[in-house]
Amino acid sequence: MASGSGSLMWFRKGLRIHDNPALEDAAKGTRFLYPVFVIDPHYMEPDPNSFSPGSPRAGLNRIRFLLESLVDLDLSLKKLGSRLLVLKGEPSEVLIRCLKEWDVTKLCFEYDTEPYYQALDVKVKTYASNAGIEVFSPVSHTLFNPADIIHKNGGRPPLTYQSFVRLAGQPSWASSPLSITVSSLPHVGDVGSCEISEVPTIEELGYGESPQDGFSPFRGGESEALKRLRKSIADKVWVATFEKPKGNPSAFLKPATTVLSPYLKFGCLSCRYFYQCLQDVYRNVKRHTSPPVSLVGQLLWRDFFYTVALGTPNFDQMRGNRICKQIPWNDNDELLAAWRDARTGYPWIDAIMVQLCKWGWMHHLARHSVACFLTRGDLFVHWEKGRDVFERLLIDSDWAINNGNWLWLSCSSFFYQYNRIYSPISFGKKYDPNGDYIRHFLPVLKDMPKEYIYEPWTAPLSVQTKAKCIIGRDYPKPVVPHDSESKECRRKMAEAYTLNQKLKGVVSEEDLKNLRRKLEEHPEQEGKSKRTRQKPVG
DNA sequence: TTGTTGTTGTGAGT
DNA sequence: ACTCACAACAACAA
């Protein structure tokens, strides 16, 4: 390489030093290295019109998590003789300006399957190749290359976990050592007239003082990720016996899972390094659980959703999505708002939504409970609406996985047993009969006796008075009656499935409109349901 | 065409 | 802890 030339390492996800092939390649045989992160105002700057504090796209918790991750990355780079160059603006414009301004012959960044990056990367790659700049964009965010798996399957993604696992086999790097440490990095070259800043604080981005109790207990960054990883894998018995469906969704003092998802999302933790650490544990124990329920199984689920998402046009919507059942969801903004703002009147559901809002994280089964409740279980609201709320508020929200799970839970794809509905009352009770989880996240109910805490509207007024929580005043009545509404949802799902089957999945807007009309013209027959309808809260 | 399988339901009964 | 009825789906393999 000619002297005076440099490489540009463009960080997006993959906010780490360990197992970072793009960074490794960028640093190799170059005199100068420009480690860049571009702050996209659309992702980072305050939007006063959103329903929660944050930008148009991200809630404040995730923005803060990202900033912490960037500070940690900058610190690590500084220890290696470099630093993070933070720039602001539309990412492709900023990147192209840098490439023009700086003496750069190579551009490195981690390959990304999300539509947003696919579109962005085309722009940047086109410029680079016209300018004679070499581009290196390795796959390191997933265990496998999703495109390879789709190719192996004849151009279409596998649609079941088992077929995915069969096709995937062992990762190519499974038994070769990953590059975990970096001893030093080339200096940063002259940055010319490009406006470089330090990692901004949340205040510098324009966010005012935030309520202390609204802050997620999870700190961002690679250092934190590795600390958390070590702590998780130190308990070999726990790792070896881990079974996802058996976790306790109401455990919040000590969550029942690793809570490594936000670190995997931003790439603070390499999924490949995590995988190898787990294999090390498995080698040293007599027996261990296996996919799909084991911890390695969870990483495979992640790759599964990435693969289906890449190979499915319009994966994030119902219309035009060939794997998605067409269902005549309600367009009821009041029900949606009640769910989103934790005032459905079902304490188990509302406590989970409070945890989502405050922590940006909740247990997998808790996510199931509220997603089922919003869609096919009770409210029959469109899964895309719930997806949007999760996408904004979760610190680990991941485009492929979030959409995949909403498709799953709404019985739109992957999973179809719409009769299996999580009860907003008994599901939580099974794990937490005393209601400690509810008491913690909904303090208004903290003195409600455990006999009534999952169904406070059934408590006698004297009990409500004593608990200093009058239902309908201090805490809402149920927004819909679960017994009758869940039956109604089952009926609608059955009708919708029949229609999808009849039309072989090709369901037009008109067909859905007709079905909506039919469902309303022939409501639940009188006397079919033994329950009397509770009056909804008005 | 048929049988098997699918990470994670509820409520009642043993 | 396990079983069953509930009412029953799609994907895949044979």
Coordinates of C-alpha atoms (C1' of nucleotides) in Angstrom, one line a residue:
Chain A
M1 CA 0.0 0.0 0.0
A2 CA 1.3 3.4 -0.9
S3 CA 2.6 5.5 1.9
G4 CA 0.3 8.2 3.1
S5 CA -2.8 6.1 2.3
G6 CA -5.3 5.1 4.9
S7 CA -8.3 2.9 5.6
L8 CA -11.7 4.0 6.8
M9 CA -13.5 1.7 9.3
W10 CA -17.2 2.5 9.4
F11 CA -18.9 1.4 12.6
R12 CA -22.7 1.0 12.5
K13 CA -23.4 -2.1 14.6
G14 CA -20.4 -4.2 15.5
L15 CA -19.5 -1.7 18.2
R16 CA -16.6 -3.8 19.5
I17 CA -12.9 -4.5 19.3
H18 CA -13.0 -8.3 19.8
D19 CA -13.8 -10.5 16.8
N20 CA -14.3 -7.6 14.4
P21 CA -13.1 -8.7 11.0
A22 CA -13.8 -5.4 9.3
L23 CA -11.7 -3.5 11.9
E24 CA -9.0 -6.1 11.7
D25 CA -8.8 -5.8 7.9
A26 CA -9.0 -2.0 8.0
A27 CA -6.0 -1.9 10.4
K28 CA -3.9 -4.3 8.4
G29 CA -1.1 -2.9 6.2
T30 CA -2.2 0.7 6.4
R31 CA -0.5 3.8 7.6
F32 CA -3.6 5.6 8.9
L33 CA -6.9 4.3 10.2
Y34 CA -10.1 6.4 10.4
P35 CA -12.6 4.8 12.8
V36 CA -15.9 6.5 12.0
F37 CA -19.3 6.6 13.5
V38 CA -22.0 8.7 11.9
I39 CA -24.8 10.1 14.0
D40 CA -27.9 10.1 11.9
P41 CA -30.2 12.9 13.3
H42 CA -33.2 10.9 12.3
Y43 CA -32.2 8.2 14.7
M44 CA -30.7 10.3 17.4
E45 CA -32.3 13.8 17.7
P46 CA -35.4 14.5 19.8
D47 CA -38.8 14.2 18.3
P48 CA -41.4 16.1 20.5
N49 CA -44.2 14.4 18.6
S50 CA -43.5 10.9 19.6
F51 CA -45.5 9.2 22.3
S52 CA -42.4 8.6 24.4
P53 CA -39.1 10.6 25.0
G54 CA -36.7 9.9 22.1
S55 CA -36.1 10.4 18.4
P56 CA -38.5 9.7 15.6
R57 CA -37.2 6.1 15.6
A58 CA -35.7 5.2 19.0
G59 CA -36.8 5.6 22.6
L60 CA -34.4 7.4 25.0
N61 CA -33.3 4.2 26.6
R62 CA -31.9 2.8 23.4
I63 CA -30.3 6.1 22.4
R64 CA -28.6 6.2 25.8
F65 CA -27.5 2.6 25.4
L66 CA -26.0 3.4 22.0
L67 CA -24.1 6.5 23.4
E68 CA -22.7 4.4 26.2
S69 CA -21.6 1.8 23.7
L70 CA -19.9 4.5 21.6
V71 CA -18.1 6.0 24.7
D72 CA -16.8 2.6 25.6
L73 CA -15.7 1.9 22.0
D74 CA -13.9 5.3 21.9
L75 CA -12.2 4.5 25.2
S76 CA -11.0 1.1 23.8
L77 CA -9.8 2.7 20.6
K78 CA -7.9 5.3 22.6
K79 CA -6.1 2.6 24.6
L80 CA -4.9 1.2 21.3
G81 CA -3.6 4.6 20.0
S82 CA -6.6 5.6 18.0
R83 CA -10.0 7.2 18.7
L84 CA -13.6 7.3 17.4
L85 CA -14.3 10.0 14.9
V86 CA -17.9 11.1 15.4
L87 CA -19.6 12.9 12.6
K88 CA -23.2 14.0 12.1
G89 CA -25.6 13.9 9.1
E90 CA -27.2 11.6 6.7
P91 CA -24.8 8.6 6.8
S92 CA -24.1 8.1 3.1
E93 CA -23.6 11.8 2.5
V94 CA -21.2 12.0 5.4
L95 CA -19.3 8.9 4.4
I96 CA -18.9 10.0 0.8
R97 CA -17.7 13.4 2.0
C98 CA -15.0 11.7 4.2
L99 CA -13.9 9.5 1.4
K100 CA -13.5 12.5 -0.9
E101 CA -11.7 14.5 1.7
W102 CA -9.4 11.9 3.2
D103 CA -6.6 9.9 1.6
V104 CA -8.4 6.6 1.9
T105 CA -7.9 3.6 -0.4
K106 CA -10.0 1.1 1.6
L107 CA -13.4 1.2 3.2
C108 CA -14.4 -1.5 5.7
F109 CA -17.7 -2.1 7.4
E110 CA -19.7 -5.0 8.7
Y111 CA -22.2 -6.5 6.3
D112 CA -25.8 -5.8 7.3
T113 CA -29.0 -7.5 6.2
E114 CA -31.5 -4.8 7.2
P115 CA -33.3 -3.1 4.4
Y116 CA -32.1 0.3 5.8
Y117 CA -28.5 -0.7 5.5
Q118 CA -28.9 -2.6 2.3
A119 CA -30.1 0.6 0.6
L120 CA -27.5 2.8 2.4
D121 CA -24.7 0.4 1.5
V122 CA -25.5 0.3 -2.2
K123 CA -25.0 4.1 -2.3
V124 CA -21.7 4.0 -0.5
K125 CA -20.4 1.0 -2.4
T126 CA -21.3 2.6 -5.7
Y127 CA -19.4 5.7 -4.9
A128 CA -16.4 3.8 -3.5
S129 CA -16.1 1.5 -6.6
N130 CA -16.3 4.5 -8.9
A131 CA -13.6 6.3 -6.9
G132 CA -11.4 3.2 -7.0
I133 CA -11.7 2.6 -3.3
E134 CA -11.6 -1.0 -2.2
V135 CA -14.5 -2.2 -0.1
F136 CA -14.4 -5.0 2.5
S137 CA -17.8 -5.8 4.1
P138 CA -17.6 -9.1 6.0
V139 CA -20.4 -11.1 7.6
S140 CA -19.9 -11.0 11.3
H141 CA -23.2 -10.0 12.9
T142 CA -24.6 -13.5 12.5
L143 CA -23.2 -17.0 12.9
F144 CA -23.9 -17.8 9.3
N145 CA -24.2 -15.8 6.1
P146 CA -28.0 -15.6 5.6
A147 CA -27.5 -15.2 1.9
D148 CA -25.6 -18.5 1.7
I149 CA -28.4 -20.4 3.5
I150 CA -31.0 -19.0 1.2
H151 CA -28.8 -20.0 -1.8
K152 CA -28.4 -23.5 -0.4
N153 CA -32.2 -23.8 -0.1
G154 CA -32.7 -23.0 -3.7
G155 CA -33.2 -19.2 -3.4
R156 CA -35.9 -19.2 -0.7
P157 CA -35.3 -19.0 3.0
P158 CA -36.1 -22.1 5.1
L159 CA -39.4 -21.4 7.0
T160 CA -39.0 -23.7 9.9
Y161 CA -36.3 -23.7 12.6
Q162 CA -35.5 -27.4 12.0
S163 CA -35.0 -27.0 8.3
F164 CA -32.8 -23.9 9.0
V165 CA -30.6 -25.9 11.5
R166 CA -30.3 -28.8 9.0
L167 CA -29.2 -26.4 6.2
A168 CA -26.9 -24.4 8.3
G169 CA -24.9 -27.2 9.8
Q170 CA -21.8 -26.1 11.7
P171 CA -20.4 -22.5 11.3
S172 CA -17.4 -22.4 9.1
W173 CA -15.3 -20.8 11.9
A174 CA -16.6 -23.1 14.6
S175 CA -13.2 -24.8 15.4
S176 CA -10.8 -22.0 14.3
P177 CA -9.7 -19.4 16.8
L178 CA -11.4 -16.0 16.5
S179 CA -9.3 -12.9 16.8
I180 CA -10.3 -11.6 20.2
T181 CA -7.6 -9.1 21.1
V182 CA -5.9 -6.2 19.3
S183 CA -2.6 -4.9 20.5
S184 CA -2.4 -1.6 18.7
L185 CA -4.0 0.3 15.9
P186 CA -2.6 2.7 13.2
H187 CA -2.9 6.4 14.0
V188 CA -5.7 8.5 12.8
G189 CA -4.8 10.5 9.7
D190 CA -5.4 14.1 8.9
V191 CA -9.1 14.8 9.0
G192 CA -9.0 17.9 6.9
S193 CA -12.1 20.1 7.2
C194 CA -14.5 17.4 8.3
E195 CA -16.3 18.3 11.5
I196 CA -15.3 15.7 14.1
S197 CA -16.7 15.6 17.6
E198 CA -16.5 13.5 20.7
V199 CA -19.3 11.1 21.5
P200 CA -22.2 13.5 22.5
T201 CA -24.0 13.3 25.8
I202 CA -27.7 12.8 25.9
E203 CA -28.0 16.5 26.9
E204 CA -25.9 17.6 24.0
L205 CA -28.3 15.8 21.7
G206 CA -31.0 18.1 23.0
Y207 CA -32.6 15.8 25.6
G208 CA -33.4 17.5 28.9
E209 CA -33.1 16.0 32.3
S210 CA -34.8 12.6 32.3
P211 CA -36.5 11.1 35.3
Q212 CA -34.1 8.9 37.1
D213 CA -36.5 6.0 37.5
G214 CA -37.1 5.9 33.8
F215 CA -33.6 4.7 33.2
S216 CA -32.8 1.2 32.1
P217 CA -30.6 -0.8 34.5
F218 CA -28.6 -2.1 31.6
R219 CA -25.5 -0.1 30.6
G220 CA -24.3 -0.2 27.0
G221 CA -20.8 -1.1 25.7
E222 CA -18.4 -3.9 24.9
S223 CA -16.8 -3.8 28.3
E224 CA -20.2 -4.3 29.9
A225 CA -21.1 -7.0 27.4
L226 CA -18.0 -9.0 28.1
K227 CA -18.5 -8.6 31.9
R228 CA -22.1 -9.8 31.5
L229 CA -21.0 -12.7 29.3
R230 CA -18.3 -13.9 31.8
K231 CA -20.9 -13.7 34.6
S232 CA -23.4 -15.7 32.6
I233 CA -21.0 -18.5 31.6
A234 CA -19.3 -18.8 35.0
D235 CA -22.3 -20.7 36.2
K236 CA -21.7 -23.9 34.2
V237 CA -24.7 -25.7 35.6
W238 CA -27.0 -22.8 34.7
V239 CA -25.6 -22.7 31.1
A240 CA -25.8 -26.5 30.7
T241 CA -29.4 -26.7 31.9
F242 CA -30.8 -23.6 30.3
E243 CA -34.1 -24.2 28.6
K244 CA -35.8 -21.1 27.3
P245 CA -39.5 -21.9 27.7
K246 CA -38.9 -22.7 31.4
G247 CA -37.7 -19.3 32.4
N248 CA -39.6 -17.1 34.8
P249 CA -41.0 -14.0 33.1
S250 CA -41.7 -12.3 36.4
A251 CA -38.1 -12.5 37.7
F252 CA -36.8 -9.0 37.6
L253 CA -34.3 -8.7 40.4
K254 CA -32.3 -11.5 38.8
P255 CA -33.7 -12.0 35.2
A256 CA -34.1 -15.6 34.1
T257 CA -32.1 -15.1 30.9
T258 CA -28.6 -13.6 30.1
V259 CA -29.9 -10.2 29.0
L260 CA -27.2 -10.3 26.4
S261 CA -29.7 -9.4 23.6
P262 CA -29.0 -5.6 23.6
Y263 CA -25.3 -6.3 23.3
L264 CA -25.8 -8.7 20.4
K265 CA -28.1 -6.2 18.8
F266 CA -25.5 -3.4 18.7
G267 CA -22.6 -5.9 18.2
C268 CA -21.0 -5.0 21.6
L269 CA -20.8 -8.7 21.9
S270 CA -19.8 -11.0 19.0
C271 CA -22.4 -13.8 18.6
R272 CA -19.6 -15.9 17.3
Y273 CA -17.5 -15.4 20.4
F274 CA -20.6 -16.1 22.6
Y275 CA -21.1 -19.3 20.6
Q276 CA -17.5 -20.4 21.2
C277 CA -17.7 -19.6 24.9
L278 CA -20.9 -21.8 25.1
Q279 CA -19.2 -24.6 23.3
D280 CA -16.4 -24.4 25.8
V281 CA -18.8 -24.8 28.7
Y282 CA -20.6 -27.7 27.0
R283 CA -17.3 -29.5 26.5
N284 CA -16.7 -29.4 30.2
V285 CA -20.0 -30.8 31.5
K286 CA -21.4 -34.3 31.4
R287 CA -24.7 -33.3 29.7
H288 CA -26.3 -30.1 28.5
T289 CA -29.5 -29.0 26.8
S290 CA -29.7 -28.7 23.0
P291 CA -31.3 -26.4 20.4
P292 CA -33.9 -25.2 20.1
V293 CA -34.1 -24.6 23.9
S294 CA -30.5 -24.3 24.8
L295 CA -28.5 -21.0 24.8
V296 CA -26.8 -22.0 21.5
G297 CA -30.4 -22.7 20.3
Q298 CA -31.2 -19.0 21.0
L299 CA -28.3 -17.9 18.8
L300 CA -29.6 -20.2 16.1
W301 CA -33.1 -18.6 16.4
R302 CA -31.5 -15.3 15.9
D303 CA -29.8 -16.5 12.7
F304 CA -33.1 -18.1 11.6
F305 CA -35.0 -14.9 11.8
Y306 CA -32.2 -13.0 10.1
T307 CA -32.3 -15.5 7.2
V308 CA -36.0 -15.5 6.8
A309 CA -36.1 -11.7 7.0
L310 CA -33.5 -11.3 4.3
G311 CA -35.2 -13.7 2.0
T312 CA -38.8 -12.4 2.4
P313 CA -39.8 -9.2 0.6
N314 CA -42.0 -7.0 2.8
F315 CA -41.1 -9.0 5.8
D316 CA -42.1 -6.2 8.1
Q317 CA -45.6 -5.8 6.9
M318 CA -48.7 -7.9 6.3
R319 CA -49.5 -6.7 2.8
G320 CA -47.3 -8.1 0.1
N321 CA -45.6 -10.5 2.5
R322 CA -45.9 -14.0 1.1
I323 CA -45.3 -15.8 4.4
C324 CA -47.9 -13.6 6.3
K325 CA -51.5 -14.6 6.9
Q326 CA -53.9 -11.8 5.8
I327 CA -56.0 -11.1 8.8
P328 CA -58.7 -8.4 9.3
W329 CA -57.1 -6.7 12.3
N330 CA -58.9 -3.8 14.1
D331 CA -57.8 -0.3 13.5
N332 CA -58.6 0.8 17.0
D333 CA -56.2 3.5 18.3
E334 CA -57.8 3.7 21.7
L335 CA -57.2 0.1 22.4
L336 CA -53.7 0.4 21.1
A337 CA -53.0 3.5 23.3
A338 CA -54.4 1.7 26.4
W339 CA -52.0 -1.2 25.7
R340 CA -49.1 1.0 25.0
D341 CA -49.6 3.3 28.0
A342 CA -50.1 0.4 30.4
R343 CA -53.7 1.1 31.2
T344 CA -55.5 -2.1 30.0
G345 CA -56.7 -2.8 33.5
Y346 CA -55.0 -6.1 33.5
P347 CA -52.1 -5.7 36.0
W348 CA -50.0 -8.5 34.5
I349 CA -50.1 -6.8 31.0
D350 CA -49.7 -3.3 32.3
A351 CA -46.8 -4.2 34.6
I352 CA -45.0 -5.7 31.6
M353 CA -45.6 -2.5 29.5
V354 CA -44.2 -0.4 32.4
Q355 CA -41.1 -2.6 32.5
L356 CA -40.8 -2.1 28.7
C357 CA -41.1 1.6 29.0
K358 CA -38.7 2.0 32.0
W359 CA -36.2 -0.7 31.4
G360 CA -36.4 -1.2 27.6
W361 CA -36.2 -4.9 28.3
M362 CA -38.5 -7.6 29.5
H363 CA -38.4 -11.4 29.6
H364 CA -39.3 -13.3 26.4
L365 CA -42.5 -14.8 27.8
A366 CA -43.6 -11.4 29.1
R367 CA -43.2 -10.2 25.5
H368 CA -45.4 -13.1 24.4
S369 CA -48.1 -12.2 26.9
V370 CA -48.5 -8.6 25.8
A371 CA -48.1 -9.4 22.1
C372 CA -50.7 -12.1 22.3
F373 CA -53.0 -9.8 24.3
L374 CA -52.7 -6.9 21.7
T375 CA -53.3 -9.1 18.7
R376 CA -55.0 -12.5 18.5
G377 CA -55.7 -12.9 22.2
D378 CA -57.8 -10.0 23.2
L379 CA -57.6 -6.6 21.4
F380 CA -57.2 -7.9 17.8
V381 CA -55.1 -4.8 17.0
H382 CA -52.7 -5.1 14.0
W383 CA -49.3 -6.7 14.9
E384 CA -47.5 -3.9 13.0
K385 CA -48.8 -1.4 15.6
G386 CA -47.4 -3.5 18.4
R387 CA -44.2 -4.0 16.5
D388 CA -43.7 -0.3 16.2
V389 CA -44.0 0.2 19.9
F390 CA -41.5 -2.6 20.7
E391 CA -39.2 -1.3 18.0
R392 CA -39.1 2.0 19.6
L393 CA -38.9 1.1 23.3
L394 CA -36.8 -2.1 23.4
I395 CA -33.1 -1.5 23.9
D396 CA -32.5 -4.8 22.1
S397 CA -35.0 -4.1 19.3
D398 CA -33.7 -5.9 16.2
W399 CA -35.5 -5.5 12.9
A400 CA -35.5 -9.2 11.9
I401 CA -36.1 -10.7 15.3
N402 CA -38.8 -8.2 16.4
N403 CA -40.8 -8.6 13.2
G404 CA -40.3 -12.3 13.2
N405 CA -41.6 -12.6 16.8
W406 CA -44.6 -10.4 16.0
L407 CA -45.4 -12.6 13.0
W408 CA -45.1 -15.6 15.3
L409 CA -47.2 -14.3 18.2
S410 CA -50.0 -13.0 16.1
C411 CA -50.2 -16.4 14.3
S412 CA -49.5 -14.6 11.1
S413 CA -46.5 -16.9 10.3
F414 CA -44.3 -19.6 11.7
F415 CA -46.8 -20.4 14.4
Y416 CA -50.5 -21.1 13.8
Q417 CA -52.2 -22.4 16.9
Y418 CA -54.4 -19.5 17.5
N419 CA -56.4 -21.4 20.1
R420 CA -53.5 -21.2 22.5
I421 CA -54.0 -17.8 24.1
Y422 CA -52.0 -16.6 27.1
S423 CA -54.4 -15.6 29.9
P424 CA -53.6 -12.1 31.1
I425 CA -54.6 -13.4 34.5
S426 CA -53.4 -16.9 35.1
F427 CA -50.2 -16.9 33.1
G428 CA -48.4 -14.6 35.4
K429 CA -50.0 -16.0 38.5
K430 CA -48.4 -19.4 37.7
Y431 CA -44.9 -17.9 38.2
D432 CA -45.6 -15.2 40.7
P433 CA -48.6 -16.0 42.9
N434 CA -47.9 -13.2 45.2
G435 CA -47.7 -10.6 42.4
D436 CA -44.4 -9.1 43.4
Y437 CA -43.6 -8.2 39.8
I438 CA -46.9 -6.3 39.6
R439 CA -46.3 -4.6 42.9
H440 CA -42.9 -3.5 41.7
F441 CA -43.9 -2.0 38.3
L442 CA -47.4 -0.9 39.3
P443 CA -46.9 0.5 42.8
V444 CA -50.5 1.7 42.8
L445 CA -51.4 -1.9 43.4
K446 CA -48.7 -2.7 45.9
D447 CA -51.1 -3.1 48.8
M448 CA -53.7 -5.1 46.9
P449 CA -54.1 -8.6 48.5
K450 CA -52.6 -11.4 46.4
E451 CA -56.1 -12.9 46.0
Y452 CA -57.1 -10.0 43.9
I453 CA -53.9 -8.5 42.5
Y454 CA -54.3 -10.2 39.0
E455 CA -58.0 -9.3 38.9
P456 CA -58.3 -6.2 41.1
W457 CA -61.8 -5.3 39.6
T458 CA -63.1 -8.3 41.5
A459 CA -62.0 -7.0 44.8
P460 CA -64.8 -5.9 47.2
L461 CA -64.8 -2.1 47.6
S462 CA -63.7 -2.5 51.2
V463 CA -60.6 -4.3 50.1
Q464 CA -59.9 -1.7 47.4
T465 CA -60.3 1.1 50.0
K466 CA -57.9 -0.6 52.4
A467 CA -55.4 -1.1 49.6
K468 CA -55.8 2.6 48.7
C469 CA -56.6 1.7 45.2
I470 CA -60.1 2.2 43.9
I471 CA -60.6 0.4 40.5
G472 CA -61.9 2.9 38.0
R473 CA -60.3 5.8 39.8
D474 CA -56.7 4.9 40.8
Y475 CA -56.3 2.0 38.4
P476 CA -58.5 1.3 35.3
K477 CA -61.1 -1.3 34.9
P478 CA -60.4 -3.9 32.2
V479 CA -60.4 -2.3 28.8
V480 CA -62.1 -5.5 27.4
P481 CA -63.5 -8.6 29.1
H482 CA -60.9 -11.4 28.5
D483 CA -63.3 -14.3 28.5
S484 CA -65.6 -13.1 25.8
E485 CA -63.1 -11.2 23.7
S486 CA -60.6 -14.1 23.5
K487 CA -63.4 -16.3 22.2
E488 CA -64.3 -13.6 19.7
C489 CA -60.7 -13.5 18.6
R490 CA -60.6 -17.2 18.1
R491 CA -63.6 -16.9 15.9
K492 CA -62.1 -14.2 13.8
M493 CA -58.9 -16.1 13.5
A494 CA -60.8 -19.2 12.3
E495 CA -62.7 -17.2 9.7
A496 CA -59.5 -15.5 8.5
Y497 CA -57.6 -18.7 8.2
T498 CA -60.5 -20.3 6.3
L499 CA -60.4 -17.3 3.9
N500 CA -56.6 -17.5 3.5
Q501 CA -56.9 -21.2 2.8
K502 CA -59.7 -20.8 0.3
L503 CA -57.8 -18.1 -1.6
K504 CA -54.5 -19.9 -1.3
G505 CA -52.9 -16.9 0.5
V506 CA -53.8 -14.4 -2.2
V507 CA -56.1 -12.2 -0.2
S508 CA -56.9 -8.8 -1.5
E509 CA -57.8 -5.6 0.4
E510 CA -61.4 -6.1 -0.9
D511 CA -61.5 -9.7 0.4
L512 CA -60.4 -8.5 3.9
K513 CA -63.0 -5.7 3.8
N514 CA -65.7 -8.2 3.0
L515 CA -64.5 -10.5 5.8
R516 CA -64.6 -7.6 8.3
R517 CA -68.2 -6.9 7.2
K518 CA -69.1 -10.5 7.6
L519 CA -67.6 -10.7 11.1
E520 CA -69.6 -7.7 12.2
E521 CA -72.9 -8.7 10.6
H522 CA -72.8 -12.1 12.3
P523 CA -71.5 -11.3 15.7
E524 CA -71.2 -14.0 18.4
Q525 CA -74.5 -15.7 18.7
E526 CA -76.5 -14.9 21.8
G527 CA -76.4 -17.7 24.3
K528 CA -73.4 -19.2 22.6
S529 CA -71.2 -17.7 25.3
K530 CA -72.3 -18.3 28.9
R531 CA -70.5 -15.2 30.1
T532 CA -72.2 -11.9 30.3
R533 CA -70.3 -9.1 28.8
Q534 CA -68.5 -6.8 31.1
K535 CA -69.0 -3.2 30.3
P536 CA -65.9 -1.7 28.7
V537 CA -64.3 1.3 30.5
G538 CA -65.4 4.5 28.7
Chain B
dT1 C1' -52.9 -38.3 0.6
dT2 C1' -51.5 -39.3 5.1
dG3 C1' -48.8 -39.0 9.2
dT4 C1' -45.6 -36.4 12.1
dT5 C1' -43.8 -32.5 14.2
dG6 C1' -43.8 -28.0 16.1
dT7 C1' -39.1 -23.9 21.8
dT8 C1' -42.8 -21.8 25.6
dG9 C1' -51.8 -22.3 26.6
dT10 C1' -55.5 -23.2 29.8
dG11 C1' -58.0 -25.5 33.1
dA12 C1' -59.4 -29.8 35.1
dG13 C1' -58.1 -34.0 36.8
dT14 C1' -55.0 -37.5 38.9
Chain C
dA1 C1' -45.2 -33.9 38.2
dC2 C1' -48.0 -35.7 34.6
dT3 C1' -52.2 -36.4 31.8
dC4 C1' -56.2 -35.0 29.1
dA5 C1' -59.7 -32.2 26.5
dC6 C1' -60.3 -28.1 24.3
dA7 C1' -60.3 -27.7 18.9
dA8 C1' -57.1 -28.0 15.6
dC9 C1' -53.1 -25.1 12.4
dA10 C1' -49.2 -25.4 8.7
dA11 C1' -45.0 -27.2 6.9
dC12 C1' -42.7 -31.0 5.7
dA13 C1' -41.6 -35.8 4.7
dA14 C1' -43.0 -40.1 3.1

